[in-house]
Coordinates of C-alpha atoms and ligand atoms in Angstrom, one line a residue:
X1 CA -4.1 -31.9 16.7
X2 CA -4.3 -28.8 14.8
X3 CA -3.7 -28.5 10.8
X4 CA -1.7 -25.8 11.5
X5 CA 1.1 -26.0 13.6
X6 CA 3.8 -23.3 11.6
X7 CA 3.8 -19.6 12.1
X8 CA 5.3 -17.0 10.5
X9 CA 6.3 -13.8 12.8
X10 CA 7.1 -10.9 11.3
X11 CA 9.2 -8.3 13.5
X12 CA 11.4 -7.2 11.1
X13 CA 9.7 -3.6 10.4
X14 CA 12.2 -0.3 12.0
X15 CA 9.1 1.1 13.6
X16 CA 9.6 4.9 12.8
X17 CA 6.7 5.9 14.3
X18 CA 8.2 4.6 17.8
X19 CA 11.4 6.7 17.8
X20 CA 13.2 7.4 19.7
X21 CA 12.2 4.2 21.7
X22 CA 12.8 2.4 18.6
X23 CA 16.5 3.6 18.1
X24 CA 18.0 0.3 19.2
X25 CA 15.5 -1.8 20.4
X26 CA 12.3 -3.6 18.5
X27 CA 9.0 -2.2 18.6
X28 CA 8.2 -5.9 19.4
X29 CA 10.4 -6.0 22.9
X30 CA 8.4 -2.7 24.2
X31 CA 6.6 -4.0 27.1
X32 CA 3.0 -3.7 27.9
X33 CA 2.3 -4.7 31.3
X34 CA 4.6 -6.8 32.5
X35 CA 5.5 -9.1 29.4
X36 CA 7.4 -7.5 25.8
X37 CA 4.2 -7.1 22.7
X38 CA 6.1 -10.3 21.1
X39 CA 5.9 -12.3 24.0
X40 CA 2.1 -12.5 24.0
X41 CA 1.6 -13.3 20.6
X42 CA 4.3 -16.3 20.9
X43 CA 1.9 -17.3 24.0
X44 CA -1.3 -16.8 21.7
X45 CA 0.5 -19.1 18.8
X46 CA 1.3 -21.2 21.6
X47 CA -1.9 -22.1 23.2
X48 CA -3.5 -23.0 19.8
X49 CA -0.7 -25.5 19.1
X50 CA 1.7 -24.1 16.9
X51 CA 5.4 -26.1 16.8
X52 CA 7.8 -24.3 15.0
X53 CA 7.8 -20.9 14.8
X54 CA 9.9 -18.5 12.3
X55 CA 10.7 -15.3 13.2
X56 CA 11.4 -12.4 10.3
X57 CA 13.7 -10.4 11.7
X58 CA 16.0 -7.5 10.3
X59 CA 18.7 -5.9 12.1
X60 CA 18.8 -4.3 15.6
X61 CA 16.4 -7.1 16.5
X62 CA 18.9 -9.2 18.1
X63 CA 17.0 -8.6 22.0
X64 CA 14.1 -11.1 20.5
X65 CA 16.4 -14.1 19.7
X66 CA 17.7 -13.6 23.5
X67 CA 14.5 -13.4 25.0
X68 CA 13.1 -16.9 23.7
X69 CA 16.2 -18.5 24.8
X70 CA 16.8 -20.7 27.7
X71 CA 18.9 -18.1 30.1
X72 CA 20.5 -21.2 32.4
X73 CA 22.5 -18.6 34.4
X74 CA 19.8 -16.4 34.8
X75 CA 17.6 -19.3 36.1
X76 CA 19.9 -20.1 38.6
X77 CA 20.4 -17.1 40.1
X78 CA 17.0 -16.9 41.1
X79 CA 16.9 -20.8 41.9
X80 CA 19.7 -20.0 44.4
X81 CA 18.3 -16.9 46.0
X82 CA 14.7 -18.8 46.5
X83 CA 12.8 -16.3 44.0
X84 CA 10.3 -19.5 42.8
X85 CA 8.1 -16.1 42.0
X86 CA 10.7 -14.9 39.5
X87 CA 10.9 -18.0 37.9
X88 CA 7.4 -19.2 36.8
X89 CA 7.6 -15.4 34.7
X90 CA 10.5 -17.1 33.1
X91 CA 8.2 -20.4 32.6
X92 CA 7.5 -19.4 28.7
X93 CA 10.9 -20.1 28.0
X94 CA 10.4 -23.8 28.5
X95 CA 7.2 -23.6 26.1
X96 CA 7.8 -27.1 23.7
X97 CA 7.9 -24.5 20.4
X98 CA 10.5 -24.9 18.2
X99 CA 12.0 -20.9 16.9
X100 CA 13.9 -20.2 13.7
X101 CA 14.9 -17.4 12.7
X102 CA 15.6 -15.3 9.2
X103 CA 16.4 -12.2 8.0
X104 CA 14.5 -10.1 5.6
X105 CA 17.4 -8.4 4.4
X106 CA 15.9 -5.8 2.7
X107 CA 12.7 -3.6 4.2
X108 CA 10.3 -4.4 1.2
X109 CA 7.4 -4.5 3.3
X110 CA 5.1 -6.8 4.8
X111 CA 4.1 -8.7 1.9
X112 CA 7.9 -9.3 1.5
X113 CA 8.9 -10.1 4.7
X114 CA 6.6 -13.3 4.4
X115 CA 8.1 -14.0 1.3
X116 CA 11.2 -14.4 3.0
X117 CA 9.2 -17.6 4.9
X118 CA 9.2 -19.6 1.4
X119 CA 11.6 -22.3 1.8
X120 CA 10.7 -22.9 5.6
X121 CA 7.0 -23.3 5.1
X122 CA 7.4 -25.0 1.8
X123 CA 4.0 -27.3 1.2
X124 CA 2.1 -26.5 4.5
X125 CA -0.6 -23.8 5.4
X126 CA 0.8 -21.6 7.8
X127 CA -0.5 -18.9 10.6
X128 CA 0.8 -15.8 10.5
X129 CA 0.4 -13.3 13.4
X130 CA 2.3 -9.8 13.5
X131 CA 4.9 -9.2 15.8
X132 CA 3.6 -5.9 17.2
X133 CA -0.2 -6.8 17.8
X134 CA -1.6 -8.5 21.3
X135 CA -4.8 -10.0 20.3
X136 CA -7.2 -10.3 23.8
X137 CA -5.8 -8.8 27.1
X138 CA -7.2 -11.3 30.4
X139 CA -8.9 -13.7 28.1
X140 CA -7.3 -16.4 26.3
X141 CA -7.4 -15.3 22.4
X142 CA -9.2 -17.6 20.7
X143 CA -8.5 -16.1 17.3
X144 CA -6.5 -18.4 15.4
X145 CA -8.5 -21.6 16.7
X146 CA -11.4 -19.4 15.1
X147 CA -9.6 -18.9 12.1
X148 CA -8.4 -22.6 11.5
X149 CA -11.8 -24.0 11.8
X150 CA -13.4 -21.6 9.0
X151 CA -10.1 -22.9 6.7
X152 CA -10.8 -26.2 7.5
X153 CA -14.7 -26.1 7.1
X154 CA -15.0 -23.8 4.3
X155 CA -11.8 -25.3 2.7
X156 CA -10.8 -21.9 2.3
X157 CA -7.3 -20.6 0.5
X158 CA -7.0 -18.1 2.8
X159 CA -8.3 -16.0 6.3
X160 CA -7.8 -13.0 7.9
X161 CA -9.0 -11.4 10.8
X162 CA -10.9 -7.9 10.9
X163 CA -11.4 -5.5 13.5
X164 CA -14.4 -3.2 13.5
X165 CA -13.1 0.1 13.9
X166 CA -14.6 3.5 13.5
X167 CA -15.7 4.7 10.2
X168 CA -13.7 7.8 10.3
X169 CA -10.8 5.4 11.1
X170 CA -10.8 3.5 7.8
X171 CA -8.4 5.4 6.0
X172 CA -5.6 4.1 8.4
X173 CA -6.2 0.1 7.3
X174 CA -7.1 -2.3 4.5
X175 CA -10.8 -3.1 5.0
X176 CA -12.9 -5.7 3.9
X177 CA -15.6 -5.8 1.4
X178 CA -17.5 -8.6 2.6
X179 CA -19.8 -10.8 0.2
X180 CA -22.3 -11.3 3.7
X181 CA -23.0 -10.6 6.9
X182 CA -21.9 -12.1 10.1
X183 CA -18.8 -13.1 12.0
X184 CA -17.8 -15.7 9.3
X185 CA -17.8 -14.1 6.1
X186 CA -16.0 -14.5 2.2
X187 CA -13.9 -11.2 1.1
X188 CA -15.1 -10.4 -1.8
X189 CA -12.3 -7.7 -2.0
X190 CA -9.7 -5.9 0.0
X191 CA -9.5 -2.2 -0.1
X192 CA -6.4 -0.5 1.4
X193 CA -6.5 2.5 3.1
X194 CA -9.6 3.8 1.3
X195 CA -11.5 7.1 2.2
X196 CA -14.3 7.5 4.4
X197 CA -16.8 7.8 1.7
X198 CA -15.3 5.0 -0.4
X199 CA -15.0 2.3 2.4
X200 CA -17.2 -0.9 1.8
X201 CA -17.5 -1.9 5.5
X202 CA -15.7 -0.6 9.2
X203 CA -14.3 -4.4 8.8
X204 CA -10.6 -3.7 9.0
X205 CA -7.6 -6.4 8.7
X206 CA -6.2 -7.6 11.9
X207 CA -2.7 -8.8 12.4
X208 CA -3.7 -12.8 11.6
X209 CA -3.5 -14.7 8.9
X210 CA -3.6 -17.9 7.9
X211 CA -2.5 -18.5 4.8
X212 CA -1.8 -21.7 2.0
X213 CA 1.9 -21.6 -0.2
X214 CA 0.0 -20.3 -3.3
X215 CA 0.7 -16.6 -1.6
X216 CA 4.1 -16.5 -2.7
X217 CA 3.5 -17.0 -5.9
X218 CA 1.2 -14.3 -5.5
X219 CA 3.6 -12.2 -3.8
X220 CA 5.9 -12.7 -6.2
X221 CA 3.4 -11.2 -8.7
X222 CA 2.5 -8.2 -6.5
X223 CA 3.9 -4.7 -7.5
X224 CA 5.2 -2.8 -5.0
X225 CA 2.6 -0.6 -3.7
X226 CA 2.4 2.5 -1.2
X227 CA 5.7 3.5 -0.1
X228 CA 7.2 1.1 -2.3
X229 CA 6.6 -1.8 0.1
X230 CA 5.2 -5.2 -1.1
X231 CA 2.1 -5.1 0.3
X232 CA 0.4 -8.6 1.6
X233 CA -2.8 -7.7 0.9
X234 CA -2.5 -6.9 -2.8
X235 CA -1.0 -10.8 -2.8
X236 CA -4.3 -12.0 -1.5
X237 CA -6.0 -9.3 -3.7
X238 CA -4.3 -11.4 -6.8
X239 CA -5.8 -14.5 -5.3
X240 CA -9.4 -13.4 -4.9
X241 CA -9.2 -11.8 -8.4
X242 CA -7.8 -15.3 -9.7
X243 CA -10.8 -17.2 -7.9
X244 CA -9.3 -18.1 -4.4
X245 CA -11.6 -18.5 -2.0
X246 CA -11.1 -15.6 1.1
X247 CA -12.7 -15.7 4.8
X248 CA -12.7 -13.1 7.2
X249 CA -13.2 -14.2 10.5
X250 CA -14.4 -11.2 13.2
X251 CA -12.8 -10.4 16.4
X252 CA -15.4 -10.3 18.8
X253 CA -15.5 -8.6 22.2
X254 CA -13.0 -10.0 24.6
X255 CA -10.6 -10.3 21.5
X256 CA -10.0 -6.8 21.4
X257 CA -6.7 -5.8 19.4
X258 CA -3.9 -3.8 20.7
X259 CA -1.4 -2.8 17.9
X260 CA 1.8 -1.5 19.4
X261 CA 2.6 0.8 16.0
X262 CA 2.1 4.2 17.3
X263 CA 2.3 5.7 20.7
X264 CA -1.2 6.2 20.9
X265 CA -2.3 3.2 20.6
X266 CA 0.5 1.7 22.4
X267 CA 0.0 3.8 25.5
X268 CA -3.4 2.9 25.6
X269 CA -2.2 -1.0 25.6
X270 CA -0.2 -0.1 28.1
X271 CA -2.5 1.4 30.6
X272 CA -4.9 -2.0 29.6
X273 CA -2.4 -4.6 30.6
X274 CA -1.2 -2.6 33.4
X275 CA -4.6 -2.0 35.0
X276 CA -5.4 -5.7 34.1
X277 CA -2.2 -6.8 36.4
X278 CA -3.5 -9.2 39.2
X279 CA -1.0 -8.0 41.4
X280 CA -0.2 -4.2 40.3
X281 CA -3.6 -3.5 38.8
X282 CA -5.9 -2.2 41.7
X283 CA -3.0 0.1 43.1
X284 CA -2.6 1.3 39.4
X285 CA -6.5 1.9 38.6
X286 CA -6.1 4.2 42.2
X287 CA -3.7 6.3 41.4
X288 CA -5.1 6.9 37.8
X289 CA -8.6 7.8 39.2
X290 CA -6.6 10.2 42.1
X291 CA -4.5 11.8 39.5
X292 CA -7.7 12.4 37.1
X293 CA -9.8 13.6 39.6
X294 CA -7.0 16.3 41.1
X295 CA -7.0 17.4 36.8
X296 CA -10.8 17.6 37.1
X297 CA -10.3 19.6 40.3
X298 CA -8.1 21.6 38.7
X299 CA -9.8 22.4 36.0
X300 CA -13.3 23.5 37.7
X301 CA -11.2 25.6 39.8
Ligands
UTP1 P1 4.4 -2.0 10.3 O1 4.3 -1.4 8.9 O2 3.4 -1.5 11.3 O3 5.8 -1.8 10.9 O4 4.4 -3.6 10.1 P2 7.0 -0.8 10.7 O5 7.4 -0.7 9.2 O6 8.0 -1.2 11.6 O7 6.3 0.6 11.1 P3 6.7 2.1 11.0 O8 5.7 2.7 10.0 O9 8.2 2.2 10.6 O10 6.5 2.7 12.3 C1 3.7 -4.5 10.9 C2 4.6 -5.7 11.3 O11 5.2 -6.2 10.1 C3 6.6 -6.2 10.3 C4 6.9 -5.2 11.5 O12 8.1 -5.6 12.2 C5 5.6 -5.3 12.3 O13 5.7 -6.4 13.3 N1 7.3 -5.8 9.1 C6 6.9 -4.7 8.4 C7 8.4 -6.6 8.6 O14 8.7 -7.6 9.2 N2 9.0 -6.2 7.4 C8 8.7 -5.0 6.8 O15 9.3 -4.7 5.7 C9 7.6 -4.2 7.3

């Protein structure tokens, strides 16, 4: 079994960049495809063993609480009506994790959401996976099994995933200055948002973490930083500079990251899962290439 079996979701965030869809429903609960963002990472936290699960929520995020539950009325409807189809896409609710729930009852930001997992996670290293980022799309994510192996082999106080993105992209994320090469590497430091020209690698962080309790005492120590918010990886920047020993661990190809923050990005997820669907998907991918082709038509006409 696992080290790690506790995770720490955070979903409490009001997603501005998502309004109006955001109003009064979590950025979290958008679907992509034919599942809600927070319902694949609670299948990816699921498949690498992980038994109790805490959710940060905030308010307005009431729709997640309901969607984990058991809907016994629901269930039966469909029992009753014969829809066995229907009900194998409710089969995740019967997945053997445990969910708690608290509120982070202030927006301090990230690094203060987690601190809100203290007294749940007490003694025990803990995997933390954002609420609003899919990590592989047909492929099972092996991420966090990736991750737990370098903290158990490198006896590591801490590990984070990183994305390669494109160097003009690095002002958008915290990015990694690794001490070597390769898909296993130590942070030597964590640089956030930096300019193009000031960037020490394309090796940006990536919505896992696993982490030990020492980060809350780092959070604690952490200033708040842009926007005001508590930012996690300033904590973890305080445990580097205090001699903690920091992996990244690379996503590689069929791990590809789909963060659900902005509608860009999230309508690009979209058209991903969508196309990906084993029932929907080759109907889908025809009507995109007919519709492109009639606005290349269009256009050389
Ligand atoms: P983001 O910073 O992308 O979320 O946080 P946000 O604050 O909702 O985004 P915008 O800028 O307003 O659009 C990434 C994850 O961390 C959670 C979010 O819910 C999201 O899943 N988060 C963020 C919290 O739980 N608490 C916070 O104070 C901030």
């Amino acid at each position: 079994m696992s080290l790690i079996n506790i995770a720490v979701v955070p979903v409490a965030g009001m997603g501005t960049r998502l309004l109006p869809a955001t109003k009064s429903q979590p950025k979290e609960m958008l679907p992509v495809g034919r599942k809600p963002v927070v319902q694949y990472v609670v299948e990816e936290l699921g498949q690498v063993g992980v038994e109790r699960l805490l959710f940060i929520t905030g308010p307005g995020k009431t729709s997640i609480e309901n969607h984990f539950d058991l809907n016994h009325e629901l269930i039966q409807t469909l029992r009753n009506e014969g829809k066995e189809e229907l009900l194998d896409q409710l089969s995740f609710e019967r997945a053997s994790i445990q969910y708690f729930y608290t509120r982070q009852r202030q927006l301090l930001g990230l690094g203060h959401a987690i601190l809100c997992a203290e007294p749940f996670v007490r003694n025990e290293p803990f995997v933390v996976a954002l609420g609003d980022s899919i990590i592989g799309l047909t492929e099972k994510s092996r991420i966090v099994e990736r991750m737990t192996d370098c903290f158990e082999n490198q006896n590591a106080d801490a590990v984070i995933a990183f994305q390669e993105v494109d160097p003009m992209a690095v002002h958008r994320y915290g990015i990694a200055s690794p001490k070597e090469e390769g898909d296993v590497f130590e942070v030597a430091d964590l640089i956030e948002k930096p300019p193009v020209d000031k960037a020490p690698s394309n090796l940006a962080v990536a919505a896992r973490y696993i982490l030990k309790p020492s980060i809350f005492d780092a959070l604690k120590r952490t200033e708040p930083g842009a926007g005001g918010e508590i930012q996690l990886t300033d904590a973890i920047r305080i445990l580097i500079k205090e001699g903690a020993k920091v992996y990244g661990v690379k996503l590689n190809d069929t791990n590809t990251r789909y963060d659900i923050g902005n509608f860009g990005s999230y309508f690009r997820a979209f058209t991903e899962f969508a196309l990906a669907d084993e029932k929907f998907g080759n109907e889908y991918r025809d009507y995109l290439r007919e519709r492109l082709k009639k606005e290349t038509d269009a256009d050389h006409s």
